[in-house]
Short mmCIF file of C-alpha atoms in Angstrom, two decimals:
data_model
loop_
_atom_site.label_atom_id
_atom_site.label_comp_id
_atom_site.label_asym_id
_atom_site.label_seq_id
_atom_site.Cartn_x
_atom_site.Cartn_y
_atom_site.Cartn_z
CA MET A 5 95.79 166.29 103.68
CA LEU A 6 92.31 165.14 102.64
CA GLY A 7 92.81 166.75 99.20
CA ALA A 8 96.09 164.91 98.76
CA PHE A 9 94.47 161.58 99.58
CA ASN A 10 91.66 162.36 97.11
CA THR A 11 94.23 162.99 94.39
CA ILE A 12 96.10 159.77 95.18
CA GLY A 13 92.81 157.86 95.12
CA SER A 14 91.89 159.34 91.74
CA ILE A 15 95.24 158.30 90.27
CA ILE A 16 94.95 154.77 91.64
CA GLY A 17 91.33 154.52 90.47
CA THR A 18 92.34 155.53 86.95
CA PHE A 19 95.42 153.40 86.36
CA LEU A 20 94.93 150.31 88.54
CA PRO A 21 91.72 149.09 86.81
CA THR A 22 92.99 149.99 83.34
CA PHE A 23 96.40 148.36 83.50
CA VAL A 24 96.09 145.74 86.24
CA THR A 25 92.70 144.43 87.33
CA ILE A 26 90.67 144.53 84.09
CA PRO A 27 93.38 142.77 82.02
CA ALA A 28 93.94 140.28 84.85
CA VAL A 29 90.44 139.41 86.11
CA GLY A 30 87.93 141.25 83.88
CA THR A 31 85.39 144.02 84.36
CA SER A 32 82.86 142.34 86.65
CA VAL A 33 85.46 141.22 89.21
CA THR A 34 87.08 144.67 89.04
CA PHE A 35 83.76 146.25 90.06
CA LEU A 36 83.52 143.87 92.99
CA ILE A 37 87.12 144.54 94.09
CA PHE A 38 86.65 148.29 94.25
CA ALA A 39 83.17 147.98 95.73
CA GLY A 40 84.71 145.80 98.45
CA ILE A 41 87.44 148.37 99.13
CA LEU A 42 84.85 151.16 99.52
CA LEU A 43 82.69 148.95 101.73
CA ALA A 44 85.68 148.04 103.91
CA LEU A 45 86.50 151.73 104.45
CA ALA A 46 82.89 152.46 105.34
CA CYS A 47 82.76 149.52 107.73
CA CYS A 48 85.94 150.68 109.47
CA TYR A 49 84.39 154.09 110.02
CA PHE A 50 81.00 152.88 111.22
CA ILE A 51 82.45 150.17 113.48
CA SER A 52 84.96 152.55 115.07
CA SER A 53 82.23 155.14 115.58
CA LYS A 54 79.68 152.55 116.71
CA ILE A 55 77.15 154.00 114.27
CA ASN A 56 74.47 151.94 112.47
CA PRO A 57 75.92 148.46 113.03
CA VAL A 58 72.78 146.96 111.45
CA LYS A 59 73.24 148.98 108.27
CA THR A 60 76.91 148.05 108.18
CA ALA A 61 76.05 144.38 108.46
CA ALA A 62 73.37 144.76 105.79
CA GLY A 63 75.88 146.38 103.43
CA ALA A 64 78.39 143.62 104.02
CA GLY A 65 75.68 141.02 103.41
CA MET A 66 74.67 142.64 100.12
CA PHE A 67 78.31 142.69 99.01
CA ILE A 68 78.74 138.99 99.79
CA LEU A 69 75.53 138.26 97.88
CA CYS A 70 76.87 140.20 94.88
CA CYS A 71 80.13 138.26 95.04
CA VAL A 72 78.23 134.97 94.93
CA LEU A 73 75.52 135.83 92.42
CA GLY A 74 76.69 138.96 90.61
CA CYS A 75 80.12 137.91 89.38
CA SER A 76 79.71 136.69 85.82
CA ASP A 77 81.90 136.76 82.77
CA SER A 78 78.81 136.70 80.57
CA PHE A 79 77.62 140.02 79.24
CA ALA A 80 75.48 138.78 76.35
CA PHE A 81 72.62 137.49 78.49
CA TRP A 82 70.47 137.08 75.37
CA GLU A 83 72.86 134.49 73.92
CA ASP A 84 72.72 130.89 75.12
CA SER A 85 74.98 129.20 72.58
CA LEU A 86 78.24 131.14 72.56
CA THR A 87 81.34 129.07 71.93
CA PHE A 88 83.50 131.67 73.67
CA GLU A 89 82.92 134.90 75.55
CA GLY A 90 85.59 136.98 77.23
CA GLU A 91 87.59 140.18 77.42
CA SER A 92 90.99 141.21 76.14
CA ILE A 93 92.92 144.37 76.86
CA TYR A 94 91.33 145.96 73.78
CA ASN A 95 87.98 144.25 73.19
CA TYR A 96 84.96 142.40 74.47
CA LEU A 97 84.93 139.17 72.44
CA GLN A 98 82.26 136.70 71.37
CA VAL A 99 82.69 133.58 69.24
CA LYS A 100 79.56 131.86 67.95
CA GLU A 101 79.37 128.74 65.84
CA GLU A 102 76.56 128.28 63.33
CA ASP A 103 75.78 125.51 60.84
CA ASN A 104 78.10 126.74 58.09
CA ARG A 105 80.24 129.37 59.76
CA VAL A 106 82.01 130.59 62.88
CA ILE A 107 81.73 134.31 63.64
CA LEU A 108 83.56 136.78 65.86
CA SER A 109 81.79 139.79 67.32
CA THR A 110 83.59 142.40 69.37
CA ASN A 111 82.45 145.53 71.15
CA VAL A 112 79.48 146.20 68.89
CA LEU A 113 77.88 142.98 70.19
CA PHE A 114 75.56 142.24 67.26
CA GLY A 115 77.87 142.79 64.29
CA VAL A 116 80.22 140.33 62.62
CA GLN A 117 83.87 141.34 62.59
CA SER A 118 85.38 138.08 61.31
CA VAL A 119 83.94 134.91 59.87
CA TYR A 120 85.14 131.42 58.97
CA ILE A 121 83.17 129.57 56.29
CA LYS A 122 83.33 125.86 57.02
CA ASP A 123 82.96 124.70 53.40
CA GLY A 124 85.66 127.09 52.17
CA GLY A 125 83.26 129.16 50.04
CA LEU A 126 82.85 132.90 49.71
CA THR A 127 81.73 134.80 52.80
CA GLY A 128 79.05 137.03 51.26
CA MET A 129 80.76 139.95 52.99
CA TYR A 130 83.27 142.65 52.12
CA TYR A 131 86.13 140.14 52.20
CA ASP A 132 84.91 138.80 48.85
CA TYR A 133 85.16 142.28 47.32
CA ALA A 134 88.62 142.80 48.80
CA MET A 135 89.83 139.76 46.87
CA ALA A 136 89.82 141.98 43.79
CA ALA A 137 93.12 143.45 45.07
CA PRO A 138 95.26 140.37 44.20
CA PHE A 139 93.72 140.38 40.71
CA MET A 140 94.62 144.06 40.30
CA ALA A 141 98.19 143.19 41.28
CA GLY A 142 98.36 140.40 38.67
CA VAL A 143 97.87 137.27 40.78
CA ASN A 144 97.25 134.99 37.79
CA GLU A 145 100.29 136.27 35.93
CA LYS A 146 102.93 136.23 38.66
CA GLU A 147 104.76 133.27 40.08
CA SER A 148 104.46 134.59 43.62
CA MET A 149 103.03 137.59 45.48
CA LYS A 150 103.34 139.02 48.98
CA VAL A 151 100.26 140.13 50.91
CA LEU A 152 100.19 142.10 54.19
CA ILE A 153 97.02 142.46 56.24
CA LEU A 154 96.89 145.29 58.79
CA GLY A 155 94.03 144.43 61.12
CA MET A 156 94.18 140.66 60.74
CA GLY A 157 91.25 139.83 63.04
CA THR A 158 90.78 136.08 62.97
CA GLY A 159 92.21 135.87 59.46
CA THR A 160 89.10 135.82 57.25
CA PHE A 161 90.77 137.58 54.32
CA ALA A 162 93.95 135.53 54.69
CA THR A 163 92.02 132.25 54.77
CA GLN A 164 89.97 133.29 51.74
CA CYS A 165 93.12 134.13 49.79
CA GLU A 166 94.70 130.79 50.66
CA ASN A 167 91.54 128.97 49.59
CA TYR A 168 91.49 130.55 46.14
CA PHE A 169 95.13 131.37 45.33
CA THR A 170 98.19 129.15 45.53
CA ASN A 171 100.96 131.68 44.93
CA LEU A 172 100.48 134.10 47.82
CA SER A 173 102.79 134.61 50.78
CA ILE A 174 100.61 136.17 53.48
CA GLU A 175 101.42 137.78 56.81
CA GLY A 176 99.17 139.62 59.21
CA VAL A 177 99.38 142.27 61.90
CA GLU A 178 96.84 142.27 64.76
CA ILE A 179 97.22 144.42 67.85
CA ASP A 180 94.98 142.17 69.98
CA GLY A 181 96.86 138.96 70.73
CA ASP A 182 93.75 137.34 72.22
CA ILE A 183 91.99 137.62 68.85
CA THR A 184 94.95 135.85 67.22
CA ARG A 185 94.64 133.04 69.76
CA LEU A 186 90.95 132.72 68.94
CA ALA A 187 91.86 132.63 65.23
CA VAL A 188 93.99 129.55 65.79
CA GLU A 189 91.57 127.82 68.15
CA TYR A 190 88.21 128.45 66.46
CA PHE A 191 88.77 129.91 62.99
CA HIS A 192 91.30 127.45 61.52
CA LEU A 193 93.88 130.11 60.68
CA PRO A 194 96.41 128.36 58.41
CA GLU A 195 99.63 127.48 60.21
CA ASP A 196 101.82 128.93 57.45
CA ILE A 197 100.46 132.49 57.97
CA PRO A 198 102.47 134.42 60.58
CA VAL A 199 100.61 137.01 62.66
CA TYR A 200 102.50 139.74 64.53
CA THR A 201 101.00 141.33 67.64
CA TYR A 202 101.73 144.92 66.72
CA ASP A 203 100.16 148.23 65.80
CA GLY A 204 99.85 148.39 62.01
CA ARG A 205 101.67 151.67 61.56
CA ALA A 206 104.42 150.74 63.99
CA TYR A 207 104.91 147.50 62.08
CA LEU A 208 105.37 149.33 58.77
CA ASN A 209 107.92 151.58 60.45
CA ALA A 210 109.81 148.52 61.67
CA VAL A 211 110.07 146.58 58.37
CA GLU A 212 111.53 147.35 54.96
CA GLU A 213 109.66 144.66 52.99
CA LYS A 214 107.60 145.59 49.93
CA TYR A 215 104.25 143.93 49.23
CA ASP A 216 102.07 143.38 46.18
CA VAL A 217 98.90 143.87 48.25
CA ILE A 218 98.38 145.62 51.56
CA MET A 219 94.93 145.39 53.13
CA VAL A 220 94.02 147.98 55.77
CA ASP A 221 91.18 146.71 57.94
CA ALA A 222 92.03 148.05 61.39
CA TYR A 223 89.17 149.28 63.51
CA GLN A 224 88.93 150.70 67.01
CA ASP A 225 85.29 150.17 67.92
CA ILE A 226 83.46 151.93 65.06
CA THR A 227 86.32 154.04 63.71
CA ILE A 228 89.70 153.58 62.12
CA PRO A 229 92.51 154.40 64.58
CA PHE A 230 93.59 157.99 63.99
CA GLN A 231 97.22 157.02 63.41
CA MET A 232 96.09 154.83 60.50
CA SER A 233 93.94 157.44 58.76
CA SER A 234 96.34 160.24 57.88
CA THR A 235 98.35 161.19 54.79
CA GLU A 236 101.49 160.25 56.68
CA PHE A 237 100.21 156.72 57.27
CA PHE A 238 99.03 156.16 53.70
CA THR A 239 102.36 157.50 52.44
CA LEU A 240 104.03 154.85 54.59
CA VAL A 241 101.78 152.20 53.02
CA SER A 242 102.67 153.47 49.54
CA GLU A 243 106.37 153.18 50.33
CA HIS A 244 105.85 149.50 51.24
CA LEU A 245 104.08 148.63 47.99
CA THR A 246 105.72 147.38 44.81
CA ASP A 247 105.48 149.60 41.72
CA ASP A 248 102.23 147.93 40.67
CA GLY A 249 101.10 147.17 44.22
CA ILE A 250 97.54 147.64 45.45
CA MET A 251 96.20 148.94 48.75
CA VAL A 252 92.67 147.90 49.67
CA VAL A 253 90.88 149.64 52.56
CA ASN A 254 87.68 148.46 54.18
CA MET A 255 85.50 151.47 55.00
CA ASN A 256 82.57 150.75 57.29
CA MET A 257 79.40 152.82 57.76
CA ARG A 258 79.48 154.55 54.41
CA GLY A 259 77.62 157.84 54.59
CA GLU A 260 76.09 160.06 51.96
CA THR A 261 76.32 163.39 53.78
CA GLU A 262 78.98 165.91 52.84
CA GLY A 263 82.16 165.54 54.85
CA ASN A 264 81.47 162.06 56.23
CA ILE A 265 84.29 159.87 57.51
CA ASN A 266 84.61 157.84 54.32
CA GLN A 267 84.89 160.99 52.24
CA TYR A 268 87.68 162.13 54.53
CA LEU A 269 89.43 158.78 54.13
CA ALA A 270 89.03 158.67 50.36
CA ASP A 271 90.20 162.27 49.94
CA THR A 272 93.19 161.61 52.18
CA ILE A 273 94.13 158.50 50.21
CA SER A 274 93.69 160.39 46.94
CA ALA A 275 96.26 162.89 48.15
CA VAL A 276 98.81 160.04 48.25
CA PHE A 277 97.83 157.65 45.43
CA THR A 278 97.18 158.56 41.81
CA GLU A 279 94.57 155.85 41.15
CA VAL A 280 91.63 155.44 43.55
CA TYR A 281 88.47 153.37 42.96
CA THR A 282 85.60 152.42 45.25
CA VAL A 283 82.83 149.82 45.21
CA ASP A 284 79.91 149.49 47.61
CA VAL A 285 79.36 146.10 49.22
CA ALA A 286 75.85 144.84 48.49
CA GLY A 287 73.63 144.29 51.51
CA SER A 288 75.88 146.11 53.98
CA THR A 289 77.19 149.54 54.94
CA ASN A 290 80.75 148.68 53.86
CA ARG A 291 82.64 150.23 50.96
CA GLU A 292 85.91 148.87 49.58
CA LEU A 293 88.54 151.30 48.31
CA PHE A 294 91.37 150.25 45.99
CA ALA A 295 94.37 152.52 45.51
CA SER A 296 97.56 152.29 43.49
CA ASP A 297 100.10 154.33 41.56
CA SER A 298 99.79 151.96 38.62
CA PRO A 299 97.63 153.41 35.83
CA ASP A 300 97.02 149.89 34.54
CA MET A 301 95.38 148.51 37.68
CA LEU A 302 91.94 148.03 36.08
CA LYS A 303 93.42 146.60 32.90
CA VAL A 304 95.45 144.10 34.92
CA PHE A 305 92.34 143.32 36.94
CA ALA A 306 90.27 142.48 33.86
CA GLU A 307 93.04 140.39 32.30
CA ASN A 308 93.59 138.34 35.46
CA VAL A 309 89.89 137.80 36.09
CA SER A 310 89.60 136.42 32.56
CA LEU A 311 92.26 133.83 33.50
CA GLU A 312 90.46 132.76 36.69
CA GLU A 313 89.23 129.16 36.54
CA ASN A 314 87.01 129.24 39.62
CA GLU A 315 83.58 130.20 38.27
CA LYS A 316 82.15 131.52 41.53
CA LEU A 317 85.16 133.70 42.22
CA ALA A 318 85.23 134.98 38.62
CA ALA A 319 81.52 135.85 38.87
CA MET A 320 82.16 137.67 42.13
CA MET A 321 84.93 139.70 40.52
CA GLN A 322 82.64 140.60 37.63
CA ARG A 323 80.16 142.03 40.15
CA VAL A 324 82.98 144.02 41.71
CA GLU A 325 83.98 145.36 38.29
CA ALA A 326 80.38 146.32 37.50
CA GLY A 327 80.11 148.31 40.74
CA MET A 328 83.54 149.94 40.56
CA SER A 329 83.74 153.71 40.14
CA GLU A 330 86.68 156.09 39.99
CA TYR A 331 86.83 158.35 43.00
CA THR A 332 86.79 162.11 42.47
CA ALA A 333 89.01 163.65 45.11
CA GLY A 334 87.90 166.48 47.35
CA GLU A 335 89.63 168.53 50.00
CA TYR A 336 88.81 166.65 53.20
CA ILE A 337 92.34 165.70 54.21
CA MET A 338 93.40 164.11 57.49
CA THR A 339 96.93 164.45 58.83
CA ASP A 340 98.75 163.34 61.96
CA ASP A 341 98.06 166.83 63.28
CA LYS A 342 94.32 166.64 62.61
CA ALA A 343 92.44 163.35 62.18
CA PRO A 344 89.06 163.63 63.99
CA VAL A 345 87.98 160.06 63.23
CA GLU A 346 86.06 159.59 66.50
CA LEU A 347 83.96 162.70 65.87
CA LEU A 348 83.32 161.72 62.24
CA GLY A 349 82.34 158.20 63.27
CA MET A 350 79.91 159.48 65.89
CA GLN A 351 78.32 161.78 63.31
CA ILE A 352 77.37 158.76 61.23
CA ILE A 353 76.05 156.96 64.31
CA ASP A 354 73.98 160.04 65.20
CA GLY A 355 72.58 160.06 61.67
CA LEU A 356 71.61 156.40 61.85
CA ILE A 357 69.92 156.95 65.21
CA ALA A 358 68.07 159.99 63.86
CA GLU A 359 66.77 157.95 60.91
CA GLU A 360 65.46 155.27 63.26
CA VAL A 361 63.85 157.86 65.53
CA ASP A 362 62.16 159.55 62.53
CA TYR A 363 60.79 156.15 61.45
CA TYR A 364 59.18 155.52 64.82
CA LYS A 365 57.99 159.11 65.08
CA GLU A 366 56.08 158.63 61.84
CA ILE A 367 54.47 155.44 63.18
CA TYR A 368 53.47 157.29 66.33
CA ARG A 369 51.89 160.15 64.33
CA GLU A 370 49.91 157.75 62.15
CA LYS A 371 48.95 154.99 64.61
CA GLY A 372 49.46 156.44 68.06
CA ILE A 373 51.07 154.78 71.06
CA SER A 374 49.44 151.39 70.40
CA GLY A 375 50.83 151.27 66.87
CA LEU A 376 54.26 152.25 68.16
CA LEU A 377 54.21 149.46 70.76
CA ASN A 378 53.08 146.94 68.15
CA SER A 379 55.93 147.91 65.80
CA VAL A 380 58.48 147.51 68.58
CA LEU A 381 57.11 144.28 70.01
#
């Protein structure tokens, strides 16, 4: 009987927080709810057995104190100027407003996942590089173009495209509806851009539309979701592109070791598309990949950049062109049957941590513990 109750408790403890309490009231309140349940059971036992009434009262007092002082929706205790902080089903979310921009950070806390530039200029991030995709698809030669963004975030890429191009019809897919609501409230997402709360791959399976540009920028913490990293997925993307359409993929945490996650992604994409080019984003760990079945993609890119009247955007595209290199395909292929993106992502994280540890080890060897403390503080 006791074993059966243990099993029932384990099932409830797994599913109730995940699907009910955390989405409804958040993590901190969920901890208090279950702590209260455990305390209530303990109190029932001790009171009925007349054992340690003082300790029982002390435990109840500590719980009440935690309810009053310990329940907080704020996790980023080091931040005192957040515009918004909260949780969704998928993410921990922060919105911070600065002098010239509004930024969204999710589970990585210190990174920037989306940004809105108040003066409408370039972001200085990978979104600027991704804007090469419309040029490769002939944006300055066509009357109209369709753009699909898988992993919309707060709409940085969409807003940038609307700022610089007048002939684009843009739609986005974002699995986290709370991020879409933040996009409207804080990031000035244009009203004419529809955003569908859907998984990117499921959305492609549900529509028959073809697009001139498809941007893939979906991340689950530090890795691309496995269902959006396989040959089957990229084949689906290819089927939704026009004959001269372009897919652009944002690849974070580029690594130089053999068999890193970006090599897997690029090799997998190369197994589907005939033309694959990459460019590293200056000042960051991002790499943008452009893929197409059109052999003229670079020629079209150069011709359309030459027609661009915005000097800053044209200069940005010239930097992209200067850094562009054709990708040489390897044999690291991911499929629906085998796509170890979490493991590959953690390998890069482990490498970054090892580099930092080696740095501080060297300081310790040269300057001792005092030098190490000075470098940290």
